[in-house]
PDB file of C-alpha atoms in Angstrom:
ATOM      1  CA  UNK N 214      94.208  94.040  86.723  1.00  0.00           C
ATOM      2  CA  UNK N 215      95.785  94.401  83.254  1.00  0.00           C
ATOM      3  CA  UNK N 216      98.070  96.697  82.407  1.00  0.00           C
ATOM      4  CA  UNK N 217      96.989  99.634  79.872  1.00  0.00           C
ATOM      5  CA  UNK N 218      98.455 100.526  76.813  1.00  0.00           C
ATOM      6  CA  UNK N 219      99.783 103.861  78.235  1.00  0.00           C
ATOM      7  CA  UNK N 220     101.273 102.066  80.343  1.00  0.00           C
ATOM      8  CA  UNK N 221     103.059  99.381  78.037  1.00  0.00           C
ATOM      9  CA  UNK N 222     104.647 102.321  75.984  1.00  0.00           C
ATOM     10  CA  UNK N 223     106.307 103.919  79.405  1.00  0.00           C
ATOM     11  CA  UNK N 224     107.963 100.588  79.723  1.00  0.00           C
ATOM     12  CA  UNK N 225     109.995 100.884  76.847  1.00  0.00           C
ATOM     13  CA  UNK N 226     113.349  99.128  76.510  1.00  0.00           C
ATOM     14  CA  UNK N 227     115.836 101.893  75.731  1.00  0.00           C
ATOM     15  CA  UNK N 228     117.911 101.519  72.550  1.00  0.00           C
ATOM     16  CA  UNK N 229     119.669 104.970  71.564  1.00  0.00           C
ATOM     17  CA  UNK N 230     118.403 108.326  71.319  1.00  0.00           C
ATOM     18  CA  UNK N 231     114.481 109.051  70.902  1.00  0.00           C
ATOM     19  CA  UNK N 232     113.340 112.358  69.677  1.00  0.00           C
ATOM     20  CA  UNK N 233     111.225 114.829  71.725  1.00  0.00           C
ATOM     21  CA  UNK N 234     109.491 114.079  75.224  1.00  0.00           C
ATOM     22  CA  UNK N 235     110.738 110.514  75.182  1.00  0.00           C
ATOM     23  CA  UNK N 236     114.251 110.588  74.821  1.00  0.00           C
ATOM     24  CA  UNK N 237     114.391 113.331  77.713  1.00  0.00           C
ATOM     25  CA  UNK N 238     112.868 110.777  80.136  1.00  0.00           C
ATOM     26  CA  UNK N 239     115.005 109.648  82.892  1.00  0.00           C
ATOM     27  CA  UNK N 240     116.241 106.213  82.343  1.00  0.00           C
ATOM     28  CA  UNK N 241     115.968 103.372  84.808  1.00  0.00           C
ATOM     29  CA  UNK N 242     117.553 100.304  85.382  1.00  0.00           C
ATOM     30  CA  UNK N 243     116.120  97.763  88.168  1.00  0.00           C
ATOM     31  CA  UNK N 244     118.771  94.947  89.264  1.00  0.00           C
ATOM     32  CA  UNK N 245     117.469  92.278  91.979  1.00  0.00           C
ATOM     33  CA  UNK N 246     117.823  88.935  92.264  1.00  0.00           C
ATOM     34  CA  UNK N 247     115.655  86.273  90.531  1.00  0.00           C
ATOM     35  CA  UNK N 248     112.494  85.912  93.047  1.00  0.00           C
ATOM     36  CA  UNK N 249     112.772  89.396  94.155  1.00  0.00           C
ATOM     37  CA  UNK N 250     109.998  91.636  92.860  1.00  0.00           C
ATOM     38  CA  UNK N 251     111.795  93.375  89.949  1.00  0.00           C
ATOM     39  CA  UNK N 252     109.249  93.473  86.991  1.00  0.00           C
ATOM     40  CA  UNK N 253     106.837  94.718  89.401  1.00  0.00           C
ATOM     41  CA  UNK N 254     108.666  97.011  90.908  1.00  0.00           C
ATOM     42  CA  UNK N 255     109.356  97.970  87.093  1.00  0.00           C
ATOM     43  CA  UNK N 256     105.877  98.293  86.085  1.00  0.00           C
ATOM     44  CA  UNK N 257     105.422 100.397  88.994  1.00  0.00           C
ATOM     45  CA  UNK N 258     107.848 102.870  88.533  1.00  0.00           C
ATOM     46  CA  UNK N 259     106.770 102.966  84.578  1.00  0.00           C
ATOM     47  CA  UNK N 260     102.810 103.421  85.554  1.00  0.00           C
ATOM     48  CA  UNK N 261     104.043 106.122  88.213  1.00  0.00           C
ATOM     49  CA  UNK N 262     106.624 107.974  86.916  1.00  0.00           C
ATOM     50  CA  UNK N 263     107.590 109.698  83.551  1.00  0.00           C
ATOM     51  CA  UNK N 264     110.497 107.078  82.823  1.00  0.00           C
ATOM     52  CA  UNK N 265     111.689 104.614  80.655  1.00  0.00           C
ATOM     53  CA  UNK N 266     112.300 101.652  82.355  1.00  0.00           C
ATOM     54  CA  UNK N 267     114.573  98.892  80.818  1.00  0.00           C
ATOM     55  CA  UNK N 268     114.603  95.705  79.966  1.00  0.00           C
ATOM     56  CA  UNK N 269     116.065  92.493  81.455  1.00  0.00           C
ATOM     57  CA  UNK N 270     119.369  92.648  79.232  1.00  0.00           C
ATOM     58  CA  UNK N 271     119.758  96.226  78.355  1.00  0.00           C
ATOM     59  CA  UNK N 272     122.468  97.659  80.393  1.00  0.00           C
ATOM     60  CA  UNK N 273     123.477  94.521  81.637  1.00  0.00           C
ATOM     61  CA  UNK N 274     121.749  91.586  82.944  1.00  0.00           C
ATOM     62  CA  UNK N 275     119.105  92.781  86.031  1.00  0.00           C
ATOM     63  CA  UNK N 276     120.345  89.884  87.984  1.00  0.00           C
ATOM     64  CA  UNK N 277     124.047  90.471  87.810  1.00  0.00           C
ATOM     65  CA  UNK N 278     125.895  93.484  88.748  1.00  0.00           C
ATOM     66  CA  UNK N 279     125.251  96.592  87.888  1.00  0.00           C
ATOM     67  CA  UNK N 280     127.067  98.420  84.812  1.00  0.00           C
ATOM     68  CA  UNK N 281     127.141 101.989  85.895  1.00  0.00           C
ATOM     69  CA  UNK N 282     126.670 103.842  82.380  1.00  0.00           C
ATOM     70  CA  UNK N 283     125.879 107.837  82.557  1.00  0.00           C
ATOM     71  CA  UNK N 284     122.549 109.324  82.283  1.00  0.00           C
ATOM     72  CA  UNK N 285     121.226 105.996  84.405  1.00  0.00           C
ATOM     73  CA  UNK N 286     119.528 105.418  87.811  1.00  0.00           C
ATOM     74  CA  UNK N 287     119.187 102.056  89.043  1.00  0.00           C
ATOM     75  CA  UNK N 288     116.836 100.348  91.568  1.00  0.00           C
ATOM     76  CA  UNK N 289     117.867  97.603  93.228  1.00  0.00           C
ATOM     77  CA  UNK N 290     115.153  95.386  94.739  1.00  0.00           C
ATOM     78  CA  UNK N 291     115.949  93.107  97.776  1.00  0.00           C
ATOM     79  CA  UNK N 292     113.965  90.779  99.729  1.00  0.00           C
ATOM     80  CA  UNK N 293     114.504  89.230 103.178  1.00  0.00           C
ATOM     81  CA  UNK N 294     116.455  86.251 102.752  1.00  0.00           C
ATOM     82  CA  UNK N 295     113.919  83.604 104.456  1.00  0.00           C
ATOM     83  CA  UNK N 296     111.012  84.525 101.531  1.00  0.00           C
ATOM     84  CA  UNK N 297     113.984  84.329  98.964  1.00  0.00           C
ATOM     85  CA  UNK N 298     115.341  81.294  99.541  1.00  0.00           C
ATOM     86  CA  UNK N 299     111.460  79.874  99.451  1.00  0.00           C
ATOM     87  CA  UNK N 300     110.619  81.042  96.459  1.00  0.00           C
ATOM     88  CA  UNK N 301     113.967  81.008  94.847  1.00  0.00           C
ATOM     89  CA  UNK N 302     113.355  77.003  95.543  1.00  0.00           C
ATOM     90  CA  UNK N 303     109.595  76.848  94.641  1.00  0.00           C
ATOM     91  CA  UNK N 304     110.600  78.377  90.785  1.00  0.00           C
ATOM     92  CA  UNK N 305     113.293  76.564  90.318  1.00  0.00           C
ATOM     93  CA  UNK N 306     111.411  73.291  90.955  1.00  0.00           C
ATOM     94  CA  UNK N 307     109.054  74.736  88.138  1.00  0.00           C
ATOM     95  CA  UNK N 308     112.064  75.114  86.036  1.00  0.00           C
ATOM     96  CA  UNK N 309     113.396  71.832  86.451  1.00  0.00           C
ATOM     97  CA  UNK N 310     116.909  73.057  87.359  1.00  0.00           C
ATOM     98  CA  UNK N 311     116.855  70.968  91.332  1.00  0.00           C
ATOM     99  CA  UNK N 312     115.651  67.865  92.254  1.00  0.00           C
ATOM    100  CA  UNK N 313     116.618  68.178  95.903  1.00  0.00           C
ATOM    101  CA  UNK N 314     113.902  67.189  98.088  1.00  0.00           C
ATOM    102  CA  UNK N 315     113.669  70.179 101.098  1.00  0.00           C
ATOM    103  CA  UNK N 316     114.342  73.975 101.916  1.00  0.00           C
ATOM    104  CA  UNK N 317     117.149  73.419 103.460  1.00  0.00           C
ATOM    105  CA  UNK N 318     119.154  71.061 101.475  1.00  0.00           C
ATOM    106  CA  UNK N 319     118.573  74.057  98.664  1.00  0.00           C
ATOM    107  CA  UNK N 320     119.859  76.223 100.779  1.00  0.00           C
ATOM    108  CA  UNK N 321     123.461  74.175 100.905  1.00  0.00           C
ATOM    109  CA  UNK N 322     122.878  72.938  97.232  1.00  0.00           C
ATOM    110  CA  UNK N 323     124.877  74.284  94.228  1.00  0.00           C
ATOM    111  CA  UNK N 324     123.090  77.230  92.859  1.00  0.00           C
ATOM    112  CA  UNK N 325     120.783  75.299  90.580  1.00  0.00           C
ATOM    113  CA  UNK N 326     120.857  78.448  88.030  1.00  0.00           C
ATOM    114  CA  UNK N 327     123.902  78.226  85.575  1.00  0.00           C
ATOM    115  CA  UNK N 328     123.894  81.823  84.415  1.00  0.00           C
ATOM    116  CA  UNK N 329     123.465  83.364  88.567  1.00  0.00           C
ATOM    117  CA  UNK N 330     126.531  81.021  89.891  1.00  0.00           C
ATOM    118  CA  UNK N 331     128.893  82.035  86.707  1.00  0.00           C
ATOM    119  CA  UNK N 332     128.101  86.138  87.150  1.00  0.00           C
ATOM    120  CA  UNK N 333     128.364  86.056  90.944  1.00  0.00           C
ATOM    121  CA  UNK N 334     130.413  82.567  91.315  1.00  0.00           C
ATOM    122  CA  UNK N 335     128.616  82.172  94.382  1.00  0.00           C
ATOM    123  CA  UNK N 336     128.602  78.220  95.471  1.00  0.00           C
ATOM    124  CA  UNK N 337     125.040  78.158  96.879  1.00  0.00           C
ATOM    125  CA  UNK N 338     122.022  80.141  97.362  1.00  0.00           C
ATOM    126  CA  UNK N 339     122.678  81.874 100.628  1.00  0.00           C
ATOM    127  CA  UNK N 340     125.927  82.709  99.215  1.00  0.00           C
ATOM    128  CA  UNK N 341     124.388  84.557  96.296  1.00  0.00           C
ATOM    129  CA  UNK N 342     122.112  86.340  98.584  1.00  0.00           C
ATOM    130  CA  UNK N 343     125.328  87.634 100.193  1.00  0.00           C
ATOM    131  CA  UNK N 344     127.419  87.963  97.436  1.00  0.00           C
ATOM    132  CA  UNK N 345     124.873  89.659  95.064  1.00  0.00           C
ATOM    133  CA  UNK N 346     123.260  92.016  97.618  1.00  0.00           C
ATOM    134  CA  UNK N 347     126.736  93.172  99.054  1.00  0.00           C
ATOM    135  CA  UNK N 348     127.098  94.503  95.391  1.00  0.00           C
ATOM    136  CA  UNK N 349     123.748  95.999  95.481  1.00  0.00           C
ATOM    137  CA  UNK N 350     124.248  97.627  98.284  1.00  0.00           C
ATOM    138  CA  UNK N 351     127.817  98.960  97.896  1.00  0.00           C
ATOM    139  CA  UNK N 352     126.939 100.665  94.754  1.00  0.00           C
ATOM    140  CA  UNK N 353     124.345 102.585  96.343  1.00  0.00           C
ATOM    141  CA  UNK N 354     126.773 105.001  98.273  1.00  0.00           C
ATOM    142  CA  UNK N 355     128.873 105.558  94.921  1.00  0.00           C
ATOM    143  CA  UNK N 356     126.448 106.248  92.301  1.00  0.00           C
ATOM    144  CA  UNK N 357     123.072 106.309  91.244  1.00  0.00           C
ATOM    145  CA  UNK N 358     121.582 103.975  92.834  1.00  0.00           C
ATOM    146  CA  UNK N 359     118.892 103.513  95.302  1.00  0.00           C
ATOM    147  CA  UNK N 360     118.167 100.384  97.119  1.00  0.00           C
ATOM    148  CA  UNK N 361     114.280  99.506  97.895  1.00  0.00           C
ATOM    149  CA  UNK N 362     112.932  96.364 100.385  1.00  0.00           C
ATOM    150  CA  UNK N 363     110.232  94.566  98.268  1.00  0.00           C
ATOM    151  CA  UNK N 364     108.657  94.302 101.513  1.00  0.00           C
ATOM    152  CA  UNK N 365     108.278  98.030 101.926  1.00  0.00           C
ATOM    153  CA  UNK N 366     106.776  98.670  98.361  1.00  0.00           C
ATOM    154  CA  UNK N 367     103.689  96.061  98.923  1.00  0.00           C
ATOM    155  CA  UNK N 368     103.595  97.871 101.997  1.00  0.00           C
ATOM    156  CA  UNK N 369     103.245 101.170 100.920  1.00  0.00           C
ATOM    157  CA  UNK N 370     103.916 102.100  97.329  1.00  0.00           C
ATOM    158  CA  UNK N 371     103.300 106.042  98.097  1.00  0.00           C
ATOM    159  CA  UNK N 372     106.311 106.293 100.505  1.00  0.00           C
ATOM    160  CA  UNK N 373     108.943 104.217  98.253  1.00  0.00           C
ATOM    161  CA  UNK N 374     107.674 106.377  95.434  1.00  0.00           C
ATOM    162  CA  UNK N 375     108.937 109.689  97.353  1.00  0.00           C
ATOM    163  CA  UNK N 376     112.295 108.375  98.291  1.00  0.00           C
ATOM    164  CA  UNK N 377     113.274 107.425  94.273  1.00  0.00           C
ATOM    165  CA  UNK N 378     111.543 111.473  93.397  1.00  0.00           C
ATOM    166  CA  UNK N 379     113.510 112.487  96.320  1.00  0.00           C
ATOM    167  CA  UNK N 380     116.667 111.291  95.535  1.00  0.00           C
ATOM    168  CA  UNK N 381     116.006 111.381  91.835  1.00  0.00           C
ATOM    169  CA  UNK N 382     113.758 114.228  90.680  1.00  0.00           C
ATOM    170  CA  UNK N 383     111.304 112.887  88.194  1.00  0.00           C
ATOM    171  CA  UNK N 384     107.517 113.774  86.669  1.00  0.00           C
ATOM    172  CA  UNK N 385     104.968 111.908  88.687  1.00  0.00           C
ATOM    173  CA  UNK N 386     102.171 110.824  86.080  1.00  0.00           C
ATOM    174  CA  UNK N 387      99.823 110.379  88.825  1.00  0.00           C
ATOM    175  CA  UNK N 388      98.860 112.635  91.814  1.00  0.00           C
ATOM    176  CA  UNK N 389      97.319 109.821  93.337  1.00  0.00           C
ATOM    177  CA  UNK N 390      99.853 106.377  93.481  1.00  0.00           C
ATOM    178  CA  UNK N 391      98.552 103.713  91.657  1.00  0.00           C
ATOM    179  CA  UNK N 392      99.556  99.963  92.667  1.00  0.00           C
ATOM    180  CA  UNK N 393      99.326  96.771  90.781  1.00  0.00           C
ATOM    181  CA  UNK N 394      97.736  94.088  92.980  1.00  0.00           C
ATOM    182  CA  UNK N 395      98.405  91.445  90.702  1.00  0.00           C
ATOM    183  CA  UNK N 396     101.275  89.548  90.264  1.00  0.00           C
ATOM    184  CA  UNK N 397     103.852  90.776  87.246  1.00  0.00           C
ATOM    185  CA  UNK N 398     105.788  88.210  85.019  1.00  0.00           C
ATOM    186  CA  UNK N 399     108.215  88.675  82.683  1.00  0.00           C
ATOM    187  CA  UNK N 400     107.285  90.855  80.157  1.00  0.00           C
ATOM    188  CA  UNK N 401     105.362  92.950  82.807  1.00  0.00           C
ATOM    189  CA  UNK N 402     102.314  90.517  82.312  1.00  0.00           C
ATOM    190  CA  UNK N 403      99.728  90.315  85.387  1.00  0.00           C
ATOM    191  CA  UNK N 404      99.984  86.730  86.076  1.00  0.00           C
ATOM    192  CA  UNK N 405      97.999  86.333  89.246  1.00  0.00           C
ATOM    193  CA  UNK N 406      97.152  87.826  92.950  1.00  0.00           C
ATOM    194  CA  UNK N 407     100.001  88.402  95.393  1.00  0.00           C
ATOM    195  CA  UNK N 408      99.955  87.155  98.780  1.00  0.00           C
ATOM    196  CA  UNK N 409     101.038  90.330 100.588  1.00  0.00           C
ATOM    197  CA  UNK N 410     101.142  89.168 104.022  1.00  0.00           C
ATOM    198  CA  UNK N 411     102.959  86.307 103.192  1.00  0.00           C
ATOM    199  CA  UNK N 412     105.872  88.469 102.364  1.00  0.00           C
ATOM    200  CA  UNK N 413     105.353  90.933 105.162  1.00  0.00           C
ATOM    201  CA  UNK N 414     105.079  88.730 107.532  1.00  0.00           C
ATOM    202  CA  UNK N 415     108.309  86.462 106.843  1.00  0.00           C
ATOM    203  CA  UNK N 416     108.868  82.699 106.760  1.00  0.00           C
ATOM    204  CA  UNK N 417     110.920  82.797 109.633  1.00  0.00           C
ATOM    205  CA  UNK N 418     108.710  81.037 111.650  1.00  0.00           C
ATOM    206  CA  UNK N 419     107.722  78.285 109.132  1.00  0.00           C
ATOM    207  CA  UNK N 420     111.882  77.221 108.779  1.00  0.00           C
ATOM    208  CA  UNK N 421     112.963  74.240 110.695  1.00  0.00           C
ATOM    209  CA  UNK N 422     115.280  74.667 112.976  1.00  0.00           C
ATOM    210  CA  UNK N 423     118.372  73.874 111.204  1.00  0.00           C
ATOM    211  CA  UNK N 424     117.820  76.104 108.229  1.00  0.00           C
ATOM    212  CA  UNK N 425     117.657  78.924 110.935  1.00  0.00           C
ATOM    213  CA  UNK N 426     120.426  78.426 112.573  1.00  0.00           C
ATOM    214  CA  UNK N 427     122.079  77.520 108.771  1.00  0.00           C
ATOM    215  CA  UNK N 428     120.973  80.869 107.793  1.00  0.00           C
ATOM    216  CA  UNK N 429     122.127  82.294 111.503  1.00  0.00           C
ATOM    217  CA  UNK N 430     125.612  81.018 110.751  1.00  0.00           C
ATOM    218  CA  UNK N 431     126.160  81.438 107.038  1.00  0.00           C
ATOM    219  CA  UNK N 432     124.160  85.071 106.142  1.00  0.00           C
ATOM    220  CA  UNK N 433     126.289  88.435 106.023  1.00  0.00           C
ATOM    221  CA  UNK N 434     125.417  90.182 109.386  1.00  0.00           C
ATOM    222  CA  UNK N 435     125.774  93.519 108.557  1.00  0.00           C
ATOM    223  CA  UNK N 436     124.335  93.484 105.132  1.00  0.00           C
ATOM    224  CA  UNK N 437     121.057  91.566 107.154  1.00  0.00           C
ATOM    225  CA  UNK N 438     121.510  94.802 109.435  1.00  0.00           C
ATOM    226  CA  UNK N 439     122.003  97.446 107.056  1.00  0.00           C
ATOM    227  CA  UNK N 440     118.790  96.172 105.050  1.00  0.00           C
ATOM    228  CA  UNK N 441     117.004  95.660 108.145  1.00  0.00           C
ATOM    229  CA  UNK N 442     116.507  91.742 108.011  1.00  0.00           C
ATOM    230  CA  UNK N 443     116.533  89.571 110.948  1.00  0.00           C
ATOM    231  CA  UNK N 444     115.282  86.433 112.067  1.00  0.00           C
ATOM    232  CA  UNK N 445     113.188  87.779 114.784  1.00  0.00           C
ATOM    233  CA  UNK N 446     111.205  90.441 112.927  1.00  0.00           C
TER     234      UNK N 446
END
């Protein structure tokens, strides 16, 4: 499924002031790690809602922390930290940037992404999960912010929908939610299907035993609580 041209103009990259209907759209900003969902959850929001969503840089880098500027919600998308750390791994083998041979040695591995371990100085994967998602998370109760599972938007779009409108009051363009099954790269391309259940169903089971108890030892209990993240869901 492609993604209209009505649809390409909602996701405009804000630079200044815009005159009429456009410039009185509420602005968005969606943070979340790399491997987390964020241009989809950003072409959602733009196909649903009358918003201007922006890009990767403006307002701060969407993997980094957030720059709280006026007139600007953000959404932060999260993801358990089992699927994460898989496909954090699995993209940066594409990229070339590790050459270590399993899951778990990535998990204990330098962060293999210059420009994630210099914003967050974390000193390996799990400790950017922590690190970046504490952030996340702690901005939510200070500003504008509101903090979505990618898990819960694949599993129902409709419902994550009404807690931003909620929260954030905001033109539906829709009465009806529309998804996007396919995959969405940068740019907001459709690059492919998604394997839902894959996600919803965790990788907890499919992780050795030593990466489970690493990630048992090493995670940030109360941030797995608070976002609802456990090892035996």
């Amino acid at each position: 499924m492609g993604l209209p041209s009505d649809r390409v103009r909602a996701l405009l990259e804000w630079s200044g002031p815009r005159q009429s209907r456009r410039s009185r759209r509420r602005v968005v900003k969606v943070h979340g790690l790399l491997r987390t969902g964020t241009n989809y959850v950003s072409a959602l929001l733009g196909e649903n809602l009358d918003v201007q969503v922006l890009g990767p840089e403006k307002g701060g880098w969407k993997h980094g922390p957030i720059d709280m500027a006026e007139g600007v919600t953000t959404v932060v998308v999260v993801k358990s930290p089992d699927t994460w750390l898989e496909s954090f791994y699995k993209w940066e083998l594409i990229r070339g940037r590790t050459e270590v041979r399993t899951l778990t040695e990535f998990a204990t591995a330098p962060v293999s992404h210059p420009r994630l371990t210099d914003v967050w100085g974390a000193r390996d994967p799990i400790d950017a999960w922590n690190k970046a998602n504490a952030s996340w998370v702690g901005a939510e109760a200070t500003g504008d912010v509101l903090v979505v599972r990618y898990e819960d938007v694949i599993a129902d779009i409709g419902r994550e929908l009404d807690r931003f409108t909620a929260r954030f009051p905001t033109r539906r363009r829709h009465r009806t939610p529309v998804d996007i099954e396919s995959r969405v790269g940068p740019g907001w391309k459709t690059v492919g299907p998604v394997d839902r259940d894959h996600y919803t169903a965790g990788a907890w089971q499919r992780l050795d035993e030593e990466l489970v108890a690493l990630l048992a030892a090493r995670l940030d209990r109360e941030l797995v609580r608070l976002l609802r993240y456990s090892g035996e869901e």
